[in-house]
PDB file of C-alpha atoms in Angstrom:
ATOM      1  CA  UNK A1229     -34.188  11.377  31.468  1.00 65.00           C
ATOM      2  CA  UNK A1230     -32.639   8.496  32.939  1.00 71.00           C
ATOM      3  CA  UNK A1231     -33.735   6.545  29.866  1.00 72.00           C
ATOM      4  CA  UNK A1232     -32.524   8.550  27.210  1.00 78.00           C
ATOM      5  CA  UNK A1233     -28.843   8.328  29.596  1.00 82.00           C
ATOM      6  CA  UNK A1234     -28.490   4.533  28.987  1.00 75.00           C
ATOM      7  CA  UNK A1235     -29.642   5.094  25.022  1.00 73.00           C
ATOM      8  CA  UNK A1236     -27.069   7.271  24.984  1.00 79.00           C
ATOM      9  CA  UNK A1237     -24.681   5.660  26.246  1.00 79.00           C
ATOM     10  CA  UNK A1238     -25.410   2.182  24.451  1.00 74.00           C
ATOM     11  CA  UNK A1239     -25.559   4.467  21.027  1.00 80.00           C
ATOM     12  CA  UNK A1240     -22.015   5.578  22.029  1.00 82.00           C
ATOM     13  CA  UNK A1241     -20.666   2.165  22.620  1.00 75.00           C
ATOM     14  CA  UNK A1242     -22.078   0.808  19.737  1.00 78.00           C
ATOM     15  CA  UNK A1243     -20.081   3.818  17.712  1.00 81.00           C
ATOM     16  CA  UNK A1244     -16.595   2.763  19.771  1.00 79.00           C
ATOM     17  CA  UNK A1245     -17.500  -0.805  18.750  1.00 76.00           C
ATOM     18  CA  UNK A1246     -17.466  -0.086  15.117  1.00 76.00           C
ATOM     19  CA  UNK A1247     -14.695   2.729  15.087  1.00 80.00           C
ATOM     20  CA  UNK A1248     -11.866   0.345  14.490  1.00 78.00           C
ATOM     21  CA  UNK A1249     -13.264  -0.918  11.098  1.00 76.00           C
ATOM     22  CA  UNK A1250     -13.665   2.906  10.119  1.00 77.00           C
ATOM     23  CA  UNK A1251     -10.565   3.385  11.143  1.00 79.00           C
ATOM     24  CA  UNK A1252      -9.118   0.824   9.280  1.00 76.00           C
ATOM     25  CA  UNK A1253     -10.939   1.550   6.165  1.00 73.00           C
ATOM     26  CA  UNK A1254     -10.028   5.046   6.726  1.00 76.00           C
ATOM     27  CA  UNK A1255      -6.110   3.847   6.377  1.00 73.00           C
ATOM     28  CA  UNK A1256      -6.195   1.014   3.907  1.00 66.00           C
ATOM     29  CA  UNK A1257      -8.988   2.000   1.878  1.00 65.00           C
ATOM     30  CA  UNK A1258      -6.971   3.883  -0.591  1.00 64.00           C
ATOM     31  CA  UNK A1259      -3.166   3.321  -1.189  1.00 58.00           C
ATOM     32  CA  UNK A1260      -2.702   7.215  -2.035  1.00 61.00           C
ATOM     33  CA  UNK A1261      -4.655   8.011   1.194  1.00 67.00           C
ATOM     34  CA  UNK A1262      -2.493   5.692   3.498  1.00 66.00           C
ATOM     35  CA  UNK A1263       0.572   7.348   2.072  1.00 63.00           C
ATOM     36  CA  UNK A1264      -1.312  10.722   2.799  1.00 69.00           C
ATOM     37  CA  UNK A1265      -1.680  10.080   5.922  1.00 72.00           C
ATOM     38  CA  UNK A1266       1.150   8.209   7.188  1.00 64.00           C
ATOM     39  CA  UNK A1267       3.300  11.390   5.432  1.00 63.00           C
ATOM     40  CA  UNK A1268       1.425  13.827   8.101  1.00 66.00           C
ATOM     41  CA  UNK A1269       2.175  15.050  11.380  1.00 69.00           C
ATOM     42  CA  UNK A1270       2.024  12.852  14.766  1.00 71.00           C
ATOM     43  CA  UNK A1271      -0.089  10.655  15.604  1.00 72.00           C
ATOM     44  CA  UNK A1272      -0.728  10.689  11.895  1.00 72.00           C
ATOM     45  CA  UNK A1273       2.862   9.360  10.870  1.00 65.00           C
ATOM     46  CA  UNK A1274       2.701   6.544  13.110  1.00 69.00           C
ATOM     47  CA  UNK A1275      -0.644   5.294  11.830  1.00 70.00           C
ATOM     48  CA  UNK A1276       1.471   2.674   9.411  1.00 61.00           C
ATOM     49  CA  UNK A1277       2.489   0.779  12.556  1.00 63.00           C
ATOM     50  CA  UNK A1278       1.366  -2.648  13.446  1.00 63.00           C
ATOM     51  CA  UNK A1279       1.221  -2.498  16.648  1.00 71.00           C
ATOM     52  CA  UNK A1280      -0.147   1.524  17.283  1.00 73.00           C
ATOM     53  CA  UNK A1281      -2.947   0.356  15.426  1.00 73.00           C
ATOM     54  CA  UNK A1282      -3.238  -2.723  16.980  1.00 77.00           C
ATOM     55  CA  UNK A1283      -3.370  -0.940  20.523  1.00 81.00           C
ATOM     56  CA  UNK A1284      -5.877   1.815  18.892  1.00 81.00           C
ATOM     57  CA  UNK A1285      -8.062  -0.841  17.708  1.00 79.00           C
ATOM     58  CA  UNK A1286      -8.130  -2.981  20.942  1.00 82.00           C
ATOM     59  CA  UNK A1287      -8.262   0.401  23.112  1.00 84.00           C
ATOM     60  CA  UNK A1288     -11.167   1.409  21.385  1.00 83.00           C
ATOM     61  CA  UNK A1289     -13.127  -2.125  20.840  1.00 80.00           C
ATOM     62  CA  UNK A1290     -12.794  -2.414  24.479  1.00 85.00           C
ATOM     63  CA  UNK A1291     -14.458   0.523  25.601  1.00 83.00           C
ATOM     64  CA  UNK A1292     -17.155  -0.157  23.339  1.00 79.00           C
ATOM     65  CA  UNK A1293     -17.477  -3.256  24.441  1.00 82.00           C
ATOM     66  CA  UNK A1294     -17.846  -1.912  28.561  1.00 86.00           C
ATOM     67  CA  UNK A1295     -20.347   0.689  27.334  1.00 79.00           C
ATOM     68  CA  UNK A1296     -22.368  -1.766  25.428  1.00 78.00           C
ATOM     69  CA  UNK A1297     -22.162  -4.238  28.068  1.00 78.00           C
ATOM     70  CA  UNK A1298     -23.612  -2.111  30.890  1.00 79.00           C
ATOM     71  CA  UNK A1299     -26.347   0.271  28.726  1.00 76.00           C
ATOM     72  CA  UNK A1300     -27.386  -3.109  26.879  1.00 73.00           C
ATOM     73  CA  UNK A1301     -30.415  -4.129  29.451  1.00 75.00           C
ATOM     74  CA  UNK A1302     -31.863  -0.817  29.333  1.00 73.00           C
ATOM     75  CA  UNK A1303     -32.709  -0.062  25.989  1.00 74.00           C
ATOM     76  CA  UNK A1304     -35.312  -1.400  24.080  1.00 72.00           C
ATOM     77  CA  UNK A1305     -35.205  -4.155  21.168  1.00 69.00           C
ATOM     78  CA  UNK A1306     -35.482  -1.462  18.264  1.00 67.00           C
ATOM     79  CA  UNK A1307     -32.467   0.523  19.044  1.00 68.00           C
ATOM     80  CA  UNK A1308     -30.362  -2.736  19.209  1.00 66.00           C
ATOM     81  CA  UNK A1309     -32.230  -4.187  15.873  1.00 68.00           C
ATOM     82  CA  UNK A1310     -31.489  -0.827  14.284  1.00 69.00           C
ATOM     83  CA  UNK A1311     -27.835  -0.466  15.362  1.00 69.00           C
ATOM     84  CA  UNK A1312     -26.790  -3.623  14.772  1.00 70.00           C
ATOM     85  CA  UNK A1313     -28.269  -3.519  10.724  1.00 74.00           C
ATOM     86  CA  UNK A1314     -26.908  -0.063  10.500  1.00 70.00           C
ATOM     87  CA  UNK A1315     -22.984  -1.490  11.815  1.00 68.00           C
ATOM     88  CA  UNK A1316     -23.282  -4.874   9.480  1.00 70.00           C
ATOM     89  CA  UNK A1317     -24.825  -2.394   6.691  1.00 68.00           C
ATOM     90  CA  UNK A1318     -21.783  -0.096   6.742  1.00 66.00           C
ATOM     91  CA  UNK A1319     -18.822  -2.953   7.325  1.00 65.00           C
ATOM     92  CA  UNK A1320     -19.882  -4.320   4.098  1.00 63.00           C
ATOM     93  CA  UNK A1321     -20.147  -1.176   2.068  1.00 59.00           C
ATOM     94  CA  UNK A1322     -16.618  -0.306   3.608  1.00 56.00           C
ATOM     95  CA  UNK A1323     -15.030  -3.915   2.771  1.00 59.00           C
ATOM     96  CA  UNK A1324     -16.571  -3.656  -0.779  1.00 56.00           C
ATOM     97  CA  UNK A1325     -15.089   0.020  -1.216  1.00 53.00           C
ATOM     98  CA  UNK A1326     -11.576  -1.429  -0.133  1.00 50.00           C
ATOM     99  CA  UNK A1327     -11.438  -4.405  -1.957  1.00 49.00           C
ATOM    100  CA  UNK A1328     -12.113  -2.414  -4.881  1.00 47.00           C
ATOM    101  CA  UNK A1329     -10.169   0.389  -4.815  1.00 43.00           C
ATOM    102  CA  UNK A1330      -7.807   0.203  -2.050  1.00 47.00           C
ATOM    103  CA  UNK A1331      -5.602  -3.148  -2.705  1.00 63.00           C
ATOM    104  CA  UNK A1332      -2.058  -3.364  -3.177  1.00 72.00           C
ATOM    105  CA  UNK A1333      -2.976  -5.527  -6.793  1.00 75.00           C
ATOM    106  CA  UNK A1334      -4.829  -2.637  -7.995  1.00 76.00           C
ATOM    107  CA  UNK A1335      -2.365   0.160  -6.738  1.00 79.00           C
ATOM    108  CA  UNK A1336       0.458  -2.032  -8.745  1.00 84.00           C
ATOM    109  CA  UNK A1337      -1.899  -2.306 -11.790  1.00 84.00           C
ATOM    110  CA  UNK A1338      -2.375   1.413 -11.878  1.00 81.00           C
ATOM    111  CA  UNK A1339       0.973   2.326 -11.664  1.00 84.00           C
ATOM    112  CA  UNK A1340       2.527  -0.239 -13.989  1.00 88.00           C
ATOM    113  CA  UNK A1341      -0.960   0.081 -16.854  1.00 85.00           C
ATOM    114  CA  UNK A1342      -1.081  -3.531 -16.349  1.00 87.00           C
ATOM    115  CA  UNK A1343      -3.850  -5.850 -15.073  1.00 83.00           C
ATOM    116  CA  UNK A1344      -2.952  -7.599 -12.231  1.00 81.00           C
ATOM    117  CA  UNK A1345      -5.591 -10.145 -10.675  1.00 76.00           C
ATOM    118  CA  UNK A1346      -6.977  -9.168  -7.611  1.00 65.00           C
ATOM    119  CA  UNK A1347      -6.599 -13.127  -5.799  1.00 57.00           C
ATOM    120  CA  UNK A1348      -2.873 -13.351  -6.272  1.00 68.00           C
ATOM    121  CA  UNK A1349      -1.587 -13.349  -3.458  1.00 62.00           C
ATOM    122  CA  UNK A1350       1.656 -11.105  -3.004  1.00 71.00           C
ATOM    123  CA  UNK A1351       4.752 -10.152  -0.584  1.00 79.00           C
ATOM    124  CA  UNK A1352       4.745  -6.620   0.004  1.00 76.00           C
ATOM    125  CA  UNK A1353       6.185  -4.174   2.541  1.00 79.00           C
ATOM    126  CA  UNK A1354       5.897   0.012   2.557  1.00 72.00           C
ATOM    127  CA  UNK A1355       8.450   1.602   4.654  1.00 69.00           C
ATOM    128  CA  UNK A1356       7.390   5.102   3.495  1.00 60.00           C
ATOM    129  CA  UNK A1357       6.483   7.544   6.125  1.00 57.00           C
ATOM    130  CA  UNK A1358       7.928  11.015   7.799  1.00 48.00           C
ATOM    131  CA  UNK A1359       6.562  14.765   7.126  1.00 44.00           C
ATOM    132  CA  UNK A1360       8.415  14.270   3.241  1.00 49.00           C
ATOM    133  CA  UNK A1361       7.239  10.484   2.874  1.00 56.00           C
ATOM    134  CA  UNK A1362      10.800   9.341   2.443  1.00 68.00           C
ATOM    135  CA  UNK A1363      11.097   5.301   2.297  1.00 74.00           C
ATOM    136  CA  UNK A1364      10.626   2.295   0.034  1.00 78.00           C
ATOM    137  CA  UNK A1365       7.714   0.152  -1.405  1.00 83.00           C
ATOM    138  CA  UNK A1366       8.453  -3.541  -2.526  1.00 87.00           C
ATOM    139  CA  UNK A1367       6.336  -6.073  -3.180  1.00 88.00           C
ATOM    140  CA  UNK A1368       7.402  -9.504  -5.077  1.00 89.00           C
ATOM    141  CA  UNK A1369       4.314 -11.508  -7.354  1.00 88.00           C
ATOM    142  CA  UNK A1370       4.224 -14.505  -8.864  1.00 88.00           C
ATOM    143  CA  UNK A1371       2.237 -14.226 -12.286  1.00 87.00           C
ATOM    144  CA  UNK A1372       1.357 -17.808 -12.569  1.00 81.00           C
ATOM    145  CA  UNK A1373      -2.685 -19.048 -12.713  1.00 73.00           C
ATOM    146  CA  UNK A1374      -5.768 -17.605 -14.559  1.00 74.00           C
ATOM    147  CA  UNK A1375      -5.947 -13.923 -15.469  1.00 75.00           C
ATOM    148  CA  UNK A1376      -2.161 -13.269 -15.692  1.00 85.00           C
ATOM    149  CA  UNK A1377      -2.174 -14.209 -19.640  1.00 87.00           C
ATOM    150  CA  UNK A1378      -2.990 -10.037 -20.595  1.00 87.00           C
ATOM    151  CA  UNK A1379      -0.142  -9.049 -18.208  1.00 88.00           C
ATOM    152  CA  UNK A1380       2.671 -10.834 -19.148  1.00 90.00           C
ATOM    153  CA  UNK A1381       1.485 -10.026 -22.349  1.00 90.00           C
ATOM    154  CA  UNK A1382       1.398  -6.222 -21.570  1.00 91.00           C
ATOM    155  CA  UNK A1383       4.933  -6.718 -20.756  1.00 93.00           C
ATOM    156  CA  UNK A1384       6.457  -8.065 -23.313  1.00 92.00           C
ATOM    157  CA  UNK A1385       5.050  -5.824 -25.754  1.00 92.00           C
ATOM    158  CA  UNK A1386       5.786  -1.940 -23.514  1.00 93.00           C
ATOM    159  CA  UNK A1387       8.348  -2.798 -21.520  1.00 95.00           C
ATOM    160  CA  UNK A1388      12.239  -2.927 -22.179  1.00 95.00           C
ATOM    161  CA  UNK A1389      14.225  -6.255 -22.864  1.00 96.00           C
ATOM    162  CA  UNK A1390      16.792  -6.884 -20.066  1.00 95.00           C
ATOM    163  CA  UNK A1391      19.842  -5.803 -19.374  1.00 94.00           C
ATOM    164  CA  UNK A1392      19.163  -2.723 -17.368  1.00 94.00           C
ATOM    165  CA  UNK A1393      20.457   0.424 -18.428  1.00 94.00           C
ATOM    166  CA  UNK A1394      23.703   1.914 -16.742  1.00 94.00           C
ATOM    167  CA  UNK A1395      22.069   3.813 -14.194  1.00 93.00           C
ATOM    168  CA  UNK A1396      19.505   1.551 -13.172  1.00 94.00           C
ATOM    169  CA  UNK A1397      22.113  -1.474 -13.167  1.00 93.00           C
ATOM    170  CA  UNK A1398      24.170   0.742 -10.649  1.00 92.00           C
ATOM    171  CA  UNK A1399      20.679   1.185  -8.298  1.00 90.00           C
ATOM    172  CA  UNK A1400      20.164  -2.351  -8.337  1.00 91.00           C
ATOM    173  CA  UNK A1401      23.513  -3.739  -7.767  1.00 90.00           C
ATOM    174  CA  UNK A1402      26.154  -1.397  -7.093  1.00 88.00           C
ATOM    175  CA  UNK A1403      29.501  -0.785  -8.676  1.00 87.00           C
ATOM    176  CA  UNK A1404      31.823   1.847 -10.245  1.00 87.00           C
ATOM    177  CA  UNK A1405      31.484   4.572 -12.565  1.00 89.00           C
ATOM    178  CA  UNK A1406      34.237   7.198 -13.491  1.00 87.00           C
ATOM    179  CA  UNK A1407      35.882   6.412 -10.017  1.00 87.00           C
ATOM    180  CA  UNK A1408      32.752   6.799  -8.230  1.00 85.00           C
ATOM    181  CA  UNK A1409      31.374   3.784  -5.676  1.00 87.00           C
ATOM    182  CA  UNK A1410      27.578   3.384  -6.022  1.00 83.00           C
ATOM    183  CA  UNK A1411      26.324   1.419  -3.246  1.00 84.00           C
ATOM    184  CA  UNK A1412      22.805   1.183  -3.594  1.00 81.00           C
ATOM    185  CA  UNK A1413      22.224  -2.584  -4.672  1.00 84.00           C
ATOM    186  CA  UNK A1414      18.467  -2.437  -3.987  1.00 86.00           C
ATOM    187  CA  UNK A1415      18.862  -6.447  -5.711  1.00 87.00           C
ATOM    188  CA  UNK A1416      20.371  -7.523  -1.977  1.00 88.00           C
ATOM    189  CA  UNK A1417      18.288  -5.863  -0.237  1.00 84.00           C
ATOM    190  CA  UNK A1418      15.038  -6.638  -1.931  1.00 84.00           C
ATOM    191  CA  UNK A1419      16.561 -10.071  -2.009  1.00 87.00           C
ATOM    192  CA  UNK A1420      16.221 -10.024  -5.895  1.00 90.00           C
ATOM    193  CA  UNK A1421      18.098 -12.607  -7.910  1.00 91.00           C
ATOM    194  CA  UNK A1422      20.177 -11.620 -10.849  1.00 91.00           C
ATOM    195  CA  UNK A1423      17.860 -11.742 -13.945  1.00 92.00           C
ATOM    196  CA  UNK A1424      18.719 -12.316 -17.371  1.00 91.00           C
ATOM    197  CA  UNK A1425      15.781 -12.940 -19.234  1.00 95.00           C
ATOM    198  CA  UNK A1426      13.281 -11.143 -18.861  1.00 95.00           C
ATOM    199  CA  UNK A1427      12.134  -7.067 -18.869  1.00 97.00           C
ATOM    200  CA  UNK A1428      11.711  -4.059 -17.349  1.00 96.00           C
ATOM    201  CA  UNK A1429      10.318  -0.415 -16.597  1.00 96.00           C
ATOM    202  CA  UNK A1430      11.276   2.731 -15.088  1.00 94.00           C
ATOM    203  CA  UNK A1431       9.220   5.156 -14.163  1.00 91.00           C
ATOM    204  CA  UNK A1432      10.504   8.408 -12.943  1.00 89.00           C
ATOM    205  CA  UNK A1433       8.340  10.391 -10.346  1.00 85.00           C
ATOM    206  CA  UNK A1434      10.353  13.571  -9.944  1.00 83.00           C
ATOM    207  CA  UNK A1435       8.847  16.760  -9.897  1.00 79.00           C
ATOM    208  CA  UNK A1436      11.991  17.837 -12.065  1.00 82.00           C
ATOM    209  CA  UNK A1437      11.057  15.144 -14.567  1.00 82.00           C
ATOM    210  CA  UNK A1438      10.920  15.680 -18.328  1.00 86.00           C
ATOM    211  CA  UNK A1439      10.320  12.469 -19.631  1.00 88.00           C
ATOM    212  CA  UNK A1440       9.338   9.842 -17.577  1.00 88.00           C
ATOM    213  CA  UNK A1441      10.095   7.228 -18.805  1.00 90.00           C
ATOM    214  CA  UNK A1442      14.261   8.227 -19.059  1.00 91.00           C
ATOM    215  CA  UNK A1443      16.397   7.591 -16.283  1.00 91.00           C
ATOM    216  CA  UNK A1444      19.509   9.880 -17.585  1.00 90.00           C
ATOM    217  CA  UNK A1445      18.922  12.591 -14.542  1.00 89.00           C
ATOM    218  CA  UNK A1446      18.803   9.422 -12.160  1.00 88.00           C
ATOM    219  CA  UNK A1447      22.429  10.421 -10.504  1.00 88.00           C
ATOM    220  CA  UNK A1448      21.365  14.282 -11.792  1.00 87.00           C
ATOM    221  CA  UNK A1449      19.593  15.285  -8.566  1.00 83.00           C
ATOM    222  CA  UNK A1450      19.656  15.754  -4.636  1.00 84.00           C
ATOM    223  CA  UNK A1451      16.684  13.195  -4.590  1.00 84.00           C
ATOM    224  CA  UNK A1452      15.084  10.196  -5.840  1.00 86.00           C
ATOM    225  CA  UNK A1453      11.236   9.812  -6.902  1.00 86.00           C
ATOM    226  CA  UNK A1454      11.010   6.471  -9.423  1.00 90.00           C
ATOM    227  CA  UNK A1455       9.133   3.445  -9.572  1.00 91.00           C
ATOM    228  CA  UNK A1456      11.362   0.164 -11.008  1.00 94.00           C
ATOM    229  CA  UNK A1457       9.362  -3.092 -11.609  1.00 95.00           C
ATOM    230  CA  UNK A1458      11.256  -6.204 -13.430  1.00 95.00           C
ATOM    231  CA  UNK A1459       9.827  -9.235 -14.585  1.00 95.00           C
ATOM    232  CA  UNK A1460      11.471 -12.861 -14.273  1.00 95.00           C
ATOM    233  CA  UNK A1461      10.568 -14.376 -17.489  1.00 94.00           C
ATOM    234  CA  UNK A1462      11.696 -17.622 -16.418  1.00 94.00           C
ATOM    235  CA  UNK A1463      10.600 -17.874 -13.144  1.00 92.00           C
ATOM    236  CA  UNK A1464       6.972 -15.706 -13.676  1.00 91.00           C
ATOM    237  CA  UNK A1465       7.925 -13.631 -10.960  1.00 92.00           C
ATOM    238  CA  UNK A1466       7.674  -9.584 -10.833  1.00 93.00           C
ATOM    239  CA  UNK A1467       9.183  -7.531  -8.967  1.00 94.00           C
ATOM    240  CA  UNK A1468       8.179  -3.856  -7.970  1.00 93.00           C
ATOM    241  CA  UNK A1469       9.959  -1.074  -6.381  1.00 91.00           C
ATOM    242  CA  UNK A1470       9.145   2.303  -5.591  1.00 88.00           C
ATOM    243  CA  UNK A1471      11.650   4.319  -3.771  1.00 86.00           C
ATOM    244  CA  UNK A1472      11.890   8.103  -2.363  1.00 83.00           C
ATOM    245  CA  UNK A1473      14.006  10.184  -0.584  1.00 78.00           C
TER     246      UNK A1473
END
């Protein structure tokens, strides 16, 4: 009886050992599931915190690491073969699933219908989060190197030739229309330069939506739901924006 305790107990260690990986693949594996969760009710909401996962992680490692440590001389060689290939066996299936499906490259790609390679290396930040999933998604990439040829390609042929439209010129940089003061200028706060050659794409995410593609019901509603990426011609850089309220 006593036996089967300590096997217990070093099974259950070796689970709280492994849980942060799950848990972090459980996250980050899929963009649409991080914003599903992170758009849920607490604790859920605050799972796109740094340091609540970094205290979830180190709580739980930890107490794996105790029941491990104190089971581990009473179980025999098998169980600690078996656990350990079955742990290595399921952190690689896990990274393989993320890397895949689950980067911030590929979420871009998907959303803009262009291909984006997977090793460039990107600034990005995600502020969404709440019960309505309210916030703002940037994320800044230089297209310069092998594999960015098709993109910039896939630009230049769908999207639209700068200068913004009206609407989207006021979200990015503020100003006045019919003695109205819009003072969004997403361009300061993203940090984005003025561009003037180069092109862009609006997407428009609202349920209301009839055309997605048209941003002449921008001002039109009590919310915003679009995505806004613009690419520096002469500097190789694109930028991407999502934004909801």
């Amino acid at each position: 009886m006593k036996r089967i305790l300590w096997h217990v107990i070093f099974c259950l260690g070796s689970i709280l050992v492994f849980s942060p990986v799950v848990m972090y693949w459980f996250i980050h594996g899929s963009y649409e599931r991080y914003i599903w969760i992170i758009n849920g009710s607490f604790p859920f909401n605050s799972f796109g915190s740094g340091p609540v996962q970094l205290y979830l992680y180190a709580g739980l490692l930890l107490a794996g690491i105790i029941l491990t440590a104190i089971s581990f001389k009473h179980v025999n060689k098998y169980l600690k073969y078996a656990v350990l290939i079955i742990i290595l066996l399921m952190i690689f299936i896990m990274s393989v699933s993320c890397y895949s499906s689950g980067s911030v490259n590929t979420q871009i790609s998907k959303s803009l219908k262009i291909e984006i390679p997977a090793a460039l290396i990107i600034e990005y930040e995600d502020s969404h989060g709440g019960f309505h999933g309210d916030g703002g998604t940037y994320a800044k990439i230089k297209l310069d190197g092998k594999g960015t040829e098709k993109a910039i390609l896939e630009i230049k042929k769908n999207w639209k030739s700068l200068p913004l439209s009206e609407n989207l010129s006021l979200i990015m940089y503020g100003g006045m229309r019919d003695n109205i003061e819009y003072i969004y200028n997403f361009a300061d706060k993203f940090k984005i330069p003025h561009i003037e050659n180069g092109y862009w794409l609006f997407i428009d995410r609202h349920s209301k939506s009839i055309n997605n593609y048209d941003d002449t019901d921008l001002f039109n509603r009590n919310s915003f739901n679009f995505t806004l990426a613009l690419y520096d011609a002469d500097e190789n850089i694109l930028y991407y924006i999502e934004f909801d309220t």
